[in-house]
mmCIF file of C-alpha atoms in Angstrom:
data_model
loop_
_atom_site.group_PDB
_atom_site.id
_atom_site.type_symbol
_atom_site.label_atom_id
_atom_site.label_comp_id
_atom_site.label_asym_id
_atom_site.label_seq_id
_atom_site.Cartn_x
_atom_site.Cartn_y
_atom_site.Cartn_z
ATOM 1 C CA UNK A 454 0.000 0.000 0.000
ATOM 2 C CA UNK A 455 2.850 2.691 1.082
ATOM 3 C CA UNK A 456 4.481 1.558 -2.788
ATOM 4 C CA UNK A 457 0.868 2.521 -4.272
ATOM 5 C CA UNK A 458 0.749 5.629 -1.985
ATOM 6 C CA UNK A 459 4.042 7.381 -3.085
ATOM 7 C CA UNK A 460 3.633 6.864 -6.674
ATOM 8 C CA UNK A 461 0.114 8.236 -6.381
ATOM 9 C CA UNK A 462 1.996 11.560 -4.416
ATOM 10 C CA UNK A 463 4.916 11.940 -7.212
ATOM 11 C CA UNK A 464 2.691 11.302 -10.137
ATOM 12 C CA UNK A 465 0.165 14.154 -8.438
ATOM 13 C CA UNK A 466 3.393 16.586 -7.404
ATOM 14 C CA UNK A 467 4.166 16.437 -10.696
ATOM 15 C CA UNK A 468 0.600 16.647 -12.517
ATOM 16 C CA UNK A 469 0.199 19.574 -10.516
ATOM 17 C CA UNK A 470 3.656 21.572 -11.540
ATOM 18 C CA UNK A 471 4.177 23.951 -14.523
ATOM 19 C CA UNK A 472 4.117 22.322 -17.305
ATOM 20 C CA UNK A 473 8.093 21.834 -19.486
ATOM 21 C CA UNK A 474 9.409 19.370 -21.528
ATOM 22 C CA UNK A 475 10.843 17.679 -18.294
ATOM 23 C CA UNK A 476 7.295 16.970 -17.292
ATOM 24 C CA UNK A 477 6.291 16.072 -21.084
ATOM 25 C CA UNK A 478 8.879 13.497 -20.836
ATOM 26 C CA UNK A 479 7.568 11.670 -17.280
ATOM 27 C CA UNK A 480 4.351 11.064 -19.224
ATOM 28 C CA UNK A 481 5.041 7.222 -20.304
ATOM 29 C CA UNK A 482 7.148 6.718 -16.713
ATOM 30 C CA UNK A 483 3.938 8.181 -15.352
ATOM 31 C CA UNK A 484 1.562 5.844 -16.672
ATOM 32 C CA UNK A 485 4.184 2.708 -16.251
ATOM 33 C CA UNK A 486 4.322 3.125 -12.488
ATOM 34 C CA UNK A 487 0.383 3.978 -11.840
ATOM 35 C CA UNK A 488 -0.656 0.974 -14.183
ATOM 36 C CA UNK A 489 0.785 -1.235 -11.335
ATOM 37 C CA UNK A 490 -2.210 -0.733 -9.689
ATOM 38 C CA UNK A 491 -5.720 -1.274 -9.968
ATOM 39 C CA UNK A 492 -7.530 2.117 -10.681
ATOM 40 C CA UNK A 493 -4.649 4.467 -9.796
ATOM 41 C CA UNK A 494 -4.239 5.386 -13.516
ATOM 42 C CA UNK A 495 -8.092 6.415 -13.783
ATOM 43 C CA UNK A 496 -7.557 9.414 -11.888
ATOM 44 C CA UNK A 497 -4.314 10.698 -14.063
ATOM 45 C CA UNK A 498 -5.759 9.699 -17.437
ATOM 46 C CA UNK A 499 -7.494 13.242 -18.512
ATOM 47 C CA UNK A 500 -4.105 15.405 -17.590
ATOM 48 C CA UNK A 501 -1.645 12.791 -18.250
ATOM 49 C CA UNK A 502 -3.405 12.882 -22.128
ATOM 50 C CA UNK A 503 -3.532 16.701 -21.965
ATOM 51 C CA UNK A 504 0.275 17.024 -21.357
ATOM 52 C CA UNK A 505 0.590 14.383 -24.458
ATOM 53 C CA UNK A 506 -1.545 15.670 -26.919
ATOM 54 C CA UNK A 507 -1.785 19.702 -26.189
ATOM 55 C CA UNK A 508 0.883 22.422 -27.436
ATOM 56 C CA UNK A 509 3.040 22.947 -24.335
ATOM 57 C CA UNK A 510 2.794 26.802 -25.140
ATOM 58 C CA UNK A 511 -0.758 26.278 -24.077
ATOM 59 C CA UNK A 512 -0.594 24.213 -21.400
ATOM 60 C CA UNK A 513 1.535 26.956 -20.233
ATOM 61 C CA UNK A 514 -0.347 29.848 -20.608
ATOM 62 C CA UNK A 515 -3.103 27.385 -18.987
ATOM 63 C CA UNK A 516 -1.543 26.798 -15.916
ATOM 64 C CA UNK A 517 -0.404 30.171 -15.222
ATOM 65 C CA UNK A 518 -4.407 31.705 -15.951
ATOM 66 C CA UNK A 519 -5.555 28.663 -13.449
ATOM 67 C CA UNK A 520 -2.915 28.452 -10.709
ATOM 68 C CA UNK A 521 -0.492 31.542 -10.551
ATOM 69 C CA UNK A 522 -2.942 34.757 -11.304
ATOM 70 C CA UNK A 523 -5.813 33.898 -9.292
ATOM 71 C CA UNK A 524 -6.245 32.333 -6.107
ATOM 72 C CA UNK A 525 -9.004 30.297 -6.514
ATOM 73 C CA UNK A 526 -6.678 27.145 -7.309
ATOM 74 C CA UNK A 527 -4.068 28.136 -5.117
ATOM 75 C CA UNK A 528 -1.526 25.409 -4.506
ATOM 76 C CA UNK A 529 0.125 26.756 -1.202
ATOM 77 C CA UNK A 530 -1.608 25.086 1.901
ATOM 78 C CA UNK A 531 -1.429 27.500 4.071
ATOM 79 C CA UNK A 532 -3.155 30.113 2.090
ATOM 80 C CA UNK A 533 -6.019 28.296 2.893
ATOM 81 C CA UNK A 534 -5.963 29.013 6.349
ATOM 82 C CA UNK A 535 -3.843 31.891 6.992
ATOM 83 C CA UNK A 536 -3.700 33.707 3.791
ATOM 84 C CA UNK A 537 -1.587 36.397 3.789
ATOM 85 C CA UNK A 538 -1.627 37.507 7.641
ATOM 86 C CA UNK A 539 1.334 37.766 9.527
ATOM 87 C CA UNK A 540 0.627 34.567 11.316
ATOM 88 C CA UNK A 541 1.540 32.292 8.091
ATOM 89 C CA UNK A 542 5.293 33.190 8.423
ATOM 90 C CA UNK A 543 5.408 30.924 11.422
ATOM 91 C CA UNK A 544 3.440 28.438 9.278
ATOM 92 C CA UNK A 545 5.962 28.289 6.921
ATOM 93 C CA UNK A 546 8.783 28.220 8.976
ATOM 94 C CA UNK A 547 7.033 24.819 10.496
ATOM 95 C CA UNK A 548 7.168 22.941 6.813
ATOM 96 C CA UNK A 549 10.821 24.011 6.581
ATOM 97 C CA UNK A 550 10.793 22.359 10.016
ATOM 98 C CA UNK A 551 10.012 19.481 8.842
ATOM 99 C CA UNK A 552 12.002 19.357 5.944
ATOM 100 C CA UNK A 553 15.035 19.774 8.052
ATOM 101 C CA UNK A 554 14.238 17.359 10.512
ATOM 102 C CA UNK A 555 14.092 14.521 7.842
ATOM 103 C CA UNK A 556 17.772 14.727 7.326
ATOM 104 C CA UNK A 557 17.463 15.619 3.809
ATOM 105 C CA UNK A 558 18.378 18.582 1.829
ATOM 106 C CA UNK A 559 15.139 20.266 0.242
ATOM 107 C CA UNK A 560 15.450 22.607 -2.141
ATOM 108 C CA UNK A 561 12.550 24.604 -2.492
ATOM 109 C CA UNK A 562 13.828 26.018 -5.531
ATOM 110 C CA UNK A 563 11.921 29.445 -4.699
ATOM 111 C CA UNK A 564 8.826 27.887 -4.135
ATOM 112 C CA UNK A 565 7.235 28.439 -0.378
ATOM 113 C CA UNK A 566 7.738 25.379 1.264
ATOM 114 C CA UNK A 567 3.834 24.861 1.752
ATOM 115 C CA UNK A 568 3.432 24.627 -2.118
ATOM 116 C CA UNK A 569 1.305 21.294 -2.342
ATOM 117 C CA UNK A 570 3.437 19.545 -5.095
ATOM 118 C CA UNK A 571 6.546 20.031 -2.964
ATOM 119 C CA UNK A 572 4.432 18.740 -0.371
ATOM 120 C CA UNK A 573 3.802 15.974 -2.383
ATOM 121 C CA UNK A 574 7.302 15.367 -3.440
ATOM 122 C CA UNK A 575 8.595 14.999 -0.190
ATOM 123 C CA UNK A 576 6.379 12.632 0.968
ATOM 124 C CA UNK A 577 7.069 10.098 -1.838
ATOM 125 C CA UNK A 578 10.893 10.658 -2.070
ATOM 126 C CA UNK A 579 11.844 11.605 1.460
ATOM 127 C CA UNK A 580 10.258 10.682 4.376
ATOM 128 C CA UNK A 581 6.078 9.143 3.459
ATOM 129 C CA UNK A 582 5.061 9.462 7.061
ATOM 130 C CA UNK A 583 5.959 13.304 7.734
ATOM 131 C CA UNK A 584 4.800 14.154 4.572
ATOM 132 C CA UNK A 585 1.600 12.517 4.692
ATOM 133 C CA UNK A 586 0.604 14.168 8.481
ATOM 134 C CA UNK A 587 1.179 17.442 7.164
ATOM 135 C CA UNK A 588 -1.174 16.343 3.742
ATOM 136 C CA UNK A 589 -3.456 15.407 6.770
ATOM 137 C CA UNK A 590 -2.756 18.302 8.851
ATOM 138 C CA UNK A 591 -4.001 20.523 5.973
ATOM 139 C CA UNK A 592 -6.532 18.515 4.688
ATOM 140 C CA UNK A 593 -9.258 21.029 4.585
ATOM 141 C CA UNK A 594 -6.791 23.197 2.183
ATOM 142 C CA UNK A 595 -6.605 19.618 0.038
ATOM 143 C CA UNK A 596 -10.279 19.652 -0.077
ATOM 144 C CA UNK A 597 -10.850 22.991 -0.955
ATOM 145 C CA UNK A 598 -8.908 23.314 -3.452
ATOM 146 C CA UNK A 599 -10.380 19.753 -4.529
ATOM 147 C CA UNK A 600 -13.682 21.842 -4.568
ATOM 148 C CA UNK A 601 -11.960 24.906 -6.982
ATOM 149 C CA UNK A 602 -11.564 22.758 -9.358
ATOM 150 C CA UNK A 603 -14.417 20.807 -9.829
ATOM 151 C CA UNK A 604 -16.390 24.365 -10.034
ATOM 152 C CA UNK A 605 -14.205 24.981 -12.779
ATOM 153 C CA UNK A 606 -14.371 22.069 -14.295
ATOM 154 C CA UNK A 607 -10.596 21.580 -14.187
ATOM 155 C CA UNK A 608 -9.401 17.745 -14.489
ATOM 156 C CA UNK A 609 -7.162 18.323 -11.982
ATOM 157 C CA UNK A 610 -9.731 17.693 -9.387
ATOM 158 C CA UNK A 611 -9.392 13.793 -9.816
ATOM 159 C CA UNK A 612 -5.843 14.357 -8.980
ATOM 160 C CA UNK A 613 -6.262 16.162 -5.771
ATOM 161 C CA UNK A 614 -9.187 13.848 -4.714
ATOM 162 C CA UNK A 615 -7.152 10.759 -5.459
ATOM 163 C CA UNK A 616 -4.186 12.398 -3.028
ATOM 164 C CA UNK A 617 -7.223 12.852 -0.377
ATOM 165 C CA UNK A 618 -8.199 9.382 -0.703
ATOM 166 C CA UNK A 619 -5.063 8.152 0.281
ATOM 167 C CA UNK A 620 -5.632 10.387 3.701
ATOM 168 C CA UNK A 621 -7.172 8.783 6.783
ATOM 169 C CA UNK A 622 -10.768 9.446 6.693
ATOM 170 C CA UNK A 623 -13.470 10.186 3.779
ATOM 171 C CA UNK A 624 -13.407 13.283 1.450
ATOM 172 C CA UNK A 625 -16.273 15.990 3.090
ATOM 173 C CA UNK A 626 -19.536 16.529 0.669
ATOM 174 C CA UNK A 627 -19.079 19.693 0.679
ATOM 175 C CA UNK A 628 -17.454 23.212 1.690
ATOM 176 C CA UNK A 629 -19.523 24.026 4.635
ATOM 177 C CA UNK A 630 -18.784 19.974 5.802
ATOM 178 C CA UNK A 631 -14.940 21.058 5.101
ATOM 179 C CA UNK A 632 -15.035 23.289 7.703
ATOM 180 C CA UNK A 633 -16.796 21.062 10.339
ATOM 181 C CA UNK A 634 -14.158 18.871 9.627
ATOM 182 C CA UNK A 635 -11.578 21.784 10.371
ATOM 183 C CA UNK A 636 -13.419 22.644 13.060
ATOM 184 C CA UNK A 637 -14.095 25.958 12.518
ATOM 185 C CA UNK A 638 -17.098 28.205 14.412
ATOM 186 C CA UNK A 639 -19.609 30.224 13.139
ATOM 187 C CA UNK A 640 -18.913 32.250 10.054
ATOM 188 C CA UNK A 641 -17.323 35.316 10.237
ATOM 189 C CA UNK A 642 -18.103 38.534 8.586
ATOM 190 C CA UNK A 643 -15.343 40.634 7.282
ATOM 191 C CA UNK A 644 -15.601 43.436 4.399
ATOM 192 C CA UNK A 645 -14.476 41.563 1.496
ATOM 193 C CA UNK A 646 -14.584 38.269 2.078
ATOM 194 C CA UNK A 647 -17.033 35.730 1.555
ATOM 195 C CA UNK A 648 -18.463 34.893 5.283
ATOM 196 C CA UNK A 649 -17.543 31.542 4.593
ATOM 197 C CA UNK A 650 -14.008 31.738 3.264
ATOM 198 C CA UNK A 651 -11.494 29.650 5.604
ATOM 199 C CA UNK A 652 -8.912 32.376 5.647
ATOM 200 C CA UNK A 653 -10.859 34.125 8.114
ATOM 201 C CA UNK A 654 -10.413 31.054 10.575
ATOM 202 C CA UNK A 655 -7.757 29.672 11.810
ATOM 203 C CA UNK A 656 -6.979 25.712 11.796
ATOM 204 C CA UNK A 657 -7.959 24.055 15.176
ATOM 205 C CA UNK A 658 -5.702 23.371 17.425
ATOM 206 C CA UNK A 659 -2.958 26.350 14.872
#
């Protein structure tokens, strides 16, 4: 199962990185390692073809429209939950904590350490256990952004759900169930921001 579970994180680290040549040319290693197991490939299938079959130009331009200009896809966990307060420098200097107490260099090369395919990354290459309590740790982030894409209509989504699935407990049904599971309060009102956006909350227990 932990075999399954790290190819399923590297395959989804990657997926979910800008799209180069590099990435063009993990494709058929890609599909090799998922097809070892029964249904992992199903989730993959619609980007995996994408990065195959579409000008990289456009995938390009894609990602960048989808994940980099907005932040309805962001990919940094902590946005979810802190977003850009003061507090989330101490969140970030916890992942780096954690990436130095695995023993291994991590280069972060300029990313924020919370980005979720570095996440992913390290959990599959470096140390599965670490990496998959802080997956776990910021599973309502996972989810959410799970829910992004699916409004969007983004095939993505598979990919984040299939990392979620491989998380202790089921997937909420829906936003406000996310942040039950968080276990947020009441909404808050703030001039804005949607009452019900998680950045307004902290994580339990933060």
């Amino acid at each position: 199962m932990s075999r399954k579970v790290q190819v399923t994180f590297l395959a989804a680290a990657w997926c979910l990185s800008y799209p180069d040549e590099e990435l063009r040319g993990r494709v058929p290693l890609m599909r090799a390692a998922l097809a070892e197991f029964p249904h992992a490939a199903a989730p993959f299938a619609a980007v995996l073809s994408e990065l195959e079959a579409t000008e990289l130009t456009v995938l390009q331009a894609r990602y960048v429209q989808e994940f980099d200009l907005g932040k309805r896809h962001a990919l940094h966990l902590s946005y979810w939950t802190d977003g850009d307060t003061r507090r989330r420098g101490e969140v970030l200097g916890a992942f780096k904590q954690v990436y130095r107490d695995s023993g291994m260099l991590v280069d972060t090369g300029g990313e924020l350490p919370d980005f979720l395919p570095m996440v992913l990354e390290f959990a599959a290459t470096v140390d599965l256990q670490a990496g998959r309590d802080l997956l776990q740790r910021y599973r309502p982030s996972l989810e959410l952004i799970k829910f992004g894409l699916r409004r969007d209509a983004l095939p993505h989504e598979s990919i984040v759900q299939a990392v979620c699935d491989a998380l202790p407990g089921a997937s909420p049904a829906d936003e406000q169930a996310v942040m039950r599971m968080a276990g947020y309060g009441p909404p808050v009102e703030s001039v804005g921001l949607d009452p019900y956006d998680p950045r307004l909350l902290p994580l339990k227990g933060a």
